[in-house]
PDB file of C-alpha atoms in Angstrom:
ATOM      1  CA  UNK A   1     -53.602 -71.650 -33.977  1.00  0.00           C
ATOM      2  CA  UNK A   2     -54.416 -68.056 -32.804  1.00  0.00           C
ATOM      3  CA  UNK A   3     -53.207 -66.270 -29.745  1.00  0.00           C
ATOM      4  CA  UNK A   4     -55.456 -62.460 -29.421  1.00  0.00           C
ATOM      5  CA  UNK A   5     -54.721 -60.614 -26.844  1.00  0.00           C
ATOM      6  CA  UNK A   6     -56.941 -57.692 -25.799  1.00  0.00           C
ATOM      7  CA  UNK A   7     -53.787 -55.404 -25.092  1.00  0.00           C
ATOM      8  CA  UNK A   8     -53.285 -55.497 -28.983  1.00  0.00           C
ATOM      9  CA  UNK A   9     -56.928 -54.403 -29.706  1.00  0.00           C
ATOM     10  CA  UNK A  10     -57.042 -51.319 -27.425  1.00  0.00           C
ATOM     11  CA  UNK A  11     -56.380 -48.441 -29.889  1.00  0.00           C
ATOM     12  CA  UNK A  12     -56.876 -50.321 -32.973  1.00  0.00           C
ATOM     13  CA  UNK A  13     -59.864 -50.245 -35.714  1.00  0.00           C
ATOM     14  CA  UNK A  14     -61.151 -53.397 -33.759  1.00  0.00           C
ATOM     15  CA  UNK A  15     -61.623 -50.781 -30.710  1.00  0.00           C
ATOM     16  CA  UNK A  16     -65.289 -49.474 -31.413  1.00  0.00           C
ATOM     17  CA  UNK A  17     -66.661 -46.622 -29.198  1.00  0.00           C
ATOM     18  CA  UNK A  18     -70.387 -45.121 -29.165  1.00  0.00           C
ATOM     19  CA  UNK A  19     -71.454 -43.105 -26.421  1.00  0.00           C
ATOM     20  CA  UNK A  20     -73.258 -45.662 -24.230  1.00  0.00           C
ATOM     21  CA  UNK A  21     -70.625 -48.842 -25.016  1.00  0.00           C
ATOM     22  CA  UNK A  22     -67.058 -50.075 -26.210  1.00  0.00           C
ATOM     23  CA  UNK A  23     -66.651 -53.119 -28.053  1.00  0.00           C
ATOM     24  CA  UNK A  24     -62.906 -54.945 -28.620  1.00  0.00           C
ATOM     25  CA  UNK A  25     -63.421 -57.175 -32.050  1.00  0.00           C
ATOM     26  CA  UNK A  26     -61.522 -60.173 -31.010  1.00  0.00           C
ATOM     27  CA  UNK A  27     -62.362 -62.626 -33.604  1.00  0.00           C
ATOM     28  CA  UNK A  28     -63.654 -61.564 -36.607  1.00  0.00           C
ATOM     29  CA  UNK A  29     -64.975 -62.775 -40.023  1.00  0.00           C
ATOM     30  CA  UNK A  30     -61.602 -62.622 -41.218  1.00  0.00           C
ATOM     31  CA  UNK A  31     -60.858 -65.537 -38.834  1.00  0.00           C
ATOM     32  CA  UNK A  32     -62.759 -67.909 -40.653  1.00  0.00           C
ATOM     33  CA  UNK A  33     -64.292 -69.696 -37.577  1.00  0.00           C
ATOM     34  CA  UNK A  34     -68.217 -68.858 -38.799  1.00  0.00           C
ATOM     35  CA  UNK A  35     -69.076 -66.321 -35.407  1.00  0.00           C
ATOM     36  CA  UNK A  36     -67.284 -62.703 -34.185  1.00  0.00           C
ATOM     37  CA  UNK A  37     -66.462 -62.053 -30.003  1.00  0.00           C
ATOM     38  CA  UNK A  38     -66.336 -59.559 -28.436  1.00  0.00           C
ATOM     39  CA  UNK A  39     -65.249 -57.992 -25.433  1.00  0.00           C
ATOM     40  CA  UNK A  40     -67.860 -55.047 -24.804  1.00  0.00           C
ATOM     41  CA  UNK A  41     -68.378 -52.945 -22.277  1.00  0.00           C
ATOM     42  CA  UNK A  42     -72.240 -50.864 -21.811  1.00  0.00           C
ATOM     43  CA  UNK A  43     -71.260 -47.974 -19.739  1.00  0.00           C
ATOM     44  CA  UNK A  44     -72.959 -47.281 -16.391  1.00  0.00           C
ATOM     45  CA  UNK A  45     -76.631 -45.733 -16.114  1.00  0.00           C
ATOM     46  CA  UNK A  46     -77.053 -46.226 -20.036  1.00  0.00           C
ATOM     47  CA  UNK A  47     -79.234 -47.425 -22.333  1.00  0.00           C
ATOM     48  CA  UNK A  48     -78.831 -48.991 -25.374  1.00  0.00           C
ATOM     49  CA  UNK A  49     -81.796 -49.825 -28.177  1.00  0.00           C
ATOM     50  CA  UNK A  50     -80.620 -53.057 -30.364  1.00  0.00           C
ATOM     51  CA  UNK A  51     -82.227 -55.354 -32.686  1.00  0.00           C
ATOM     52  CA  UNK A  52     -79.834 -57.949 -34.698  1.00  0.00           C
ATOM     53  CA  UNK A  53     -82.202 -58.164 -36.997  1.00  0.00           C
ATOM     54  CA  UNK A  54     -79.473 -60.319 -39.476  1.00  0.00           C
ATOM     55  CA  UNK A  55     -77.527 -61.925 -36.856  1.00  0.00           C
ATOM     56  CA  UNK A  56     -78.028 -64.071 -33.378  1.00  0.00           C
ATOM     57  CA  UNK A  57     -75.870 -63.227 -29.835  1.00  0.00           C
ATOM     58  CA  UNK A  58     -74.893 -64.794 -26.959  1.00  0.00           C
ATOM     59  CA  UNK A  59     -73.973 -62.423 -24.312  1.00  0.00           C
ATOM     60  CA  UNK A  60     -72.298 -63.387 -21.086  1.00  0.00           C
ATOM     61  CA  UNK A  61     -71.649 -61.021 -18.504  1.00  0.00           C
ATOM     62  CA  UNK A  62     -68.663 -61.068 -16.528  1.00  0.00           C
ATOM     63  CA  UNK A  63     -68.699 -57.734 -14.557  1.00  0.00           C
ATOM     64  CA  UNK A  64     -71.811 -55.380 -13.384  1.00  0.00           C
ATOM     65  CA  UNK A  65     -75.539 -55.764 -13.604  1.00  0.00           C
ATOM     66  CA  UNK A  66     -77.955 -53.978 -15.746  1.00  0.00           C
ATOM     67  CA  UNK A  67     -81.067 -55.715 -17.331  1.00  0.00           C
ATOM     68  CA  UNK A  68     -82.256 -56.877 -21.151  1.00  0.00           C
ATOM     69  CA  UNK A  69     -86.037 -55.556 -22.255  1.00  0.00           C
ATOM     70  CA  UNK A  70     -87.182 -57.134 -25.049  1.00  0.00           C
ATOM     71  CA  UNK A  71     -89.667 -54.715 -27.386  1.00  0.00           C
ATOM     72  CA  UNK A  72     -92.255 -57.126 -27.923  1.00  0.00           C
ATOM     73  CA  UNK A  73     -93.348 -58.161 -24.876  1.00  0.00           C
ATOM     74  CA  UNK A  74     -92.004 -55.303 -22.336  1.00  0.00           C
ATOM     75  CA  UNK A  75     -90.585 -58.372 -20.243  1.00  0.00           C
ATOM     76  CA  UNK A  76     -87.450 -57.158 -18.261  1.00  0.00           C
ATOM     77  CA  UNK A  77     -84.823 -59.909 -17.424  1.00  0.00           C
ATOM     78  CA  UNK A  78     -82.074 -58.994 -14.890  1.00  0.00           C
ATOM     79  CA  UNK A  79     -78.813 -59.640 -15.748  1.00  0.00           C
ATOM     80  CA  UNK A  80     -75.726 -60.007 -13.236  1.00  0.00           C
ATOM     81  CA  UNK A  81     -72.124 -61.359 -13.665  1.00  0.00           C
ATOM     82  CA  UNK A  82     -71.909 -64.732 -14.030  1.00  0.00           C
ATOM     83  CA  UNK A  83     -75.086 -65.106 -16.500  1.00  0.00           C
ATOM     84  CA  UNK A  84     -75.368 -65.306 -20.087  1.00  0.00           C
ATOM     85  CA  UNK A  85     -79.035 -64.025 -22.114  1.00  0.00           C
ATOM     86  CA  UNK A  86     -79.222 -65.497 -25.911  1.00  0.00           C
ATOM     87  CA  UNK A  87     -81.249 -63.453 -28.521  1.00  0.00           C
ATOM     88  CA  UNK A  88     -81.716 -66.248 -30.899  1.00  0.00           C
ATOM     89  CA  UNK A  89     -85.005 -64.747 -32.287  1.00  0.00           C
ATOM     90  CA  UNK A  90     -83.692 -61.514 -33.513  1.00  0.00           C
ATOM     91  CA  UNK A  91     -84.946 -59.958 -30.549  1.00  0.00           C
ATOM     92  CA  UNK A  92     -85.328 -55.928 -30.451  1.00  0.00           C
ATOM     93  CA  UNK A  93     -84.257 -54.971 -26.868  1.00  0.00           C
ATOM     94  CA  UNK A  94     -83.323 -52.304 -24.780  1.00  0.00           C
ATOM     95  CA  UNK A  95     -79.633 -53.407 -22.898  1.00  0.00           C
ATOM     96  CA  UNK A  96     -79.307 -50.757 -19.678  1.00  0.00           C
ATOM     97  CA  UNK A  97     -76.088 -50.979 -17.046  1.00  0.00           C
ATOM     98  CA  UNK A  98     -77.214 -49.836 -13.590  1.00  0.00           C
ATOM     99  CA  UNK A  99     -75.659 -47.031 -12.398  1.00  0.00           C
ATOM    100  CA  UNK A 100     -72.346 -47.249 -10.535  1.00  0.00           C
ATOM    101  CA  UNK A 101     -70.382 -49.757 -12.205  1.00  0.00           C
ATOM    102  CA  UNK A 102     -70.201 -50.652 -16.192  1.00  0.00           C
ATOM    103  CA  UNK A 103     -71.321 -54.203 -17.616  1.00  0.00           C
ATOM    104  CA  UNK A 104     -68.664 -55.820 -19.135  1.00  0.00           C
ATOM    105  CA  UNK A 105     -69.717 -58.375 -21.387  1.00  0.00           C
ATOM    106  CA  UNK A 106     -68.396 -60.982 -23.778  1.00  0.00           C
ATOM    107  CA  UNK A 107     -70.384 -61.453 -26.713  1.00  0.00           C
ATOM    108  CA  UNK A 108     -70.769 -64.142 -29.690  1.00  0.00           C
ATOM    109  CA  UNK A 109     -72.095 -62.744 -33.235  1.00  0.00           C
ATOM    110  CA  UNK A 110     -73.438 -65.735 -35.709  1.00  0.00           C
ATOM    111  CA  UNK A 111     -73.319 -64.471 -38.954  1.00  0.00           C
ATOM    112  CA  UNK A 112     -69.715 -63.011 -37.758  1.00  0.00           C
ATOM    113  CA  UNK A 113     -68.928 -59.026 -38.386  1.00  0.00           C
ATOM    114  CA  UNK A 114     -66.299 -57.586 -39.997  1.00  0.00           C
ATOM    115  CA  UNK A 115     -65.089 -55.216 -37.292  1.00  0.00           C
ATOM    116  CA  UNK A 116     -66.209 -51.974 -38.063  1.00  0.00           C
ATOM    117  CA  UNK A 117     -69.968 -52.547 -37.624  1.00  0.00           C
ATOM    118  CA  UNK A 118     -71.863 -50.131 -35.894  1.00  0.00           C
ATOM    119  CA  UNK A 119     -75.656 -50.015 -34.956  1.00  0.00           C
ATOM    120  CA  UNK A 120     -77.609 -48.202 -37.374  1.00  0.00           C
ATOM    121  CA  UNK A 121     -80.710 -45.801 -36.288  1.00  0.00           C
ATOM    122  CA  UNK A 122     -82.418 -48.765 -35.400  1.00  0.00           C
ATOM    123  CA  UNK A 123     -80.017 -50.235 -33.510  1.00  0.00           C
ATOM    124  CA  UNK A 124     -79.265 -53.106 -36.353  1.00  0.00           C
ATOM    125  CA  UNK A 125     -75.729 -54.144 -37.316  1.00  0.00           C
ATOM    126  CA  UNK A 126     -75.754 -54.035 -41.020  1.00  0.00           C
ATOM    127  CA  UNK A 127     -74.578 -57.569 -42.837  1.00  0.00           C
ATOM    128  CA  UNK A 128     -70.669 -56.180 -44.409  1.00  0.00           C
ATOM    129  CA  UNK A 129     -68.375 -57.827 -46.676  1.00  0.00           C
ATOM    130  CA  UNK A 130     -64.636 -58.162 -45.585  1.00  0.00           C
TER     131      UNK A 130
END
């Protein structure tokens, strides 16, 4: 058994900054369990282009609202504390955190990452080897 703590994440390589989110690695592929989480924040009045196109999330959000756009289809879906939105078809989306407050979000990553991921210029987290 494993006990993480986010205290001993904060100002580690598992702390990721960007300029429109933070994300805290908590479990990683090194853990063996077969998915990542994370504990990510999307900072206030930002947006954020993604598209997983090699792995599947789960976000739930557990502080601040923003809303999810997917690229295909222009379709906006609110999102507010207390809900979760699942890209299980690869989806290309636009993630934006109203202004005032920042989203924080915990997210699930099936193929897990490494860690050190970052989105690429088309907002894709590349598949890495340990």
């Amino acid at each position: 058994m494993k006990v993480i703590k986010l205290e001993d994440i904060l100002g580690t390589d598992q702390e990721v900054k960007a300029d429109t989110w933070e994300s805290r690695r908590l479990v990683l592929k090194k853990d063996g369990m077969g998915y990542s989480v994370h504990d990510t924040i999307i900072k206030a009045g930002t947006e954020t282009h993604i598209w997983y196109q090699n792995h599947l999330e789960a976000v739930y959000c557990i502080q601040g609202a923003g809303e999810v756009e997917t690229v295909k289809d222009g379709k906006i879906h609110p999102i507010k504390k207390d809900e979760i939105y699942i890209l299980d078809e690869h989806d290309e989306h636009l993630l934006r955190a109203y202004e005032g407050e920042d989203m924080r979000m915990v997210c699930v990553f099936n193929p897990p990452i490494t860690g050190q991921e970052t989105h690429d210029e088309n907002g894709v987290y590349p598949v890495l080897e340990d």
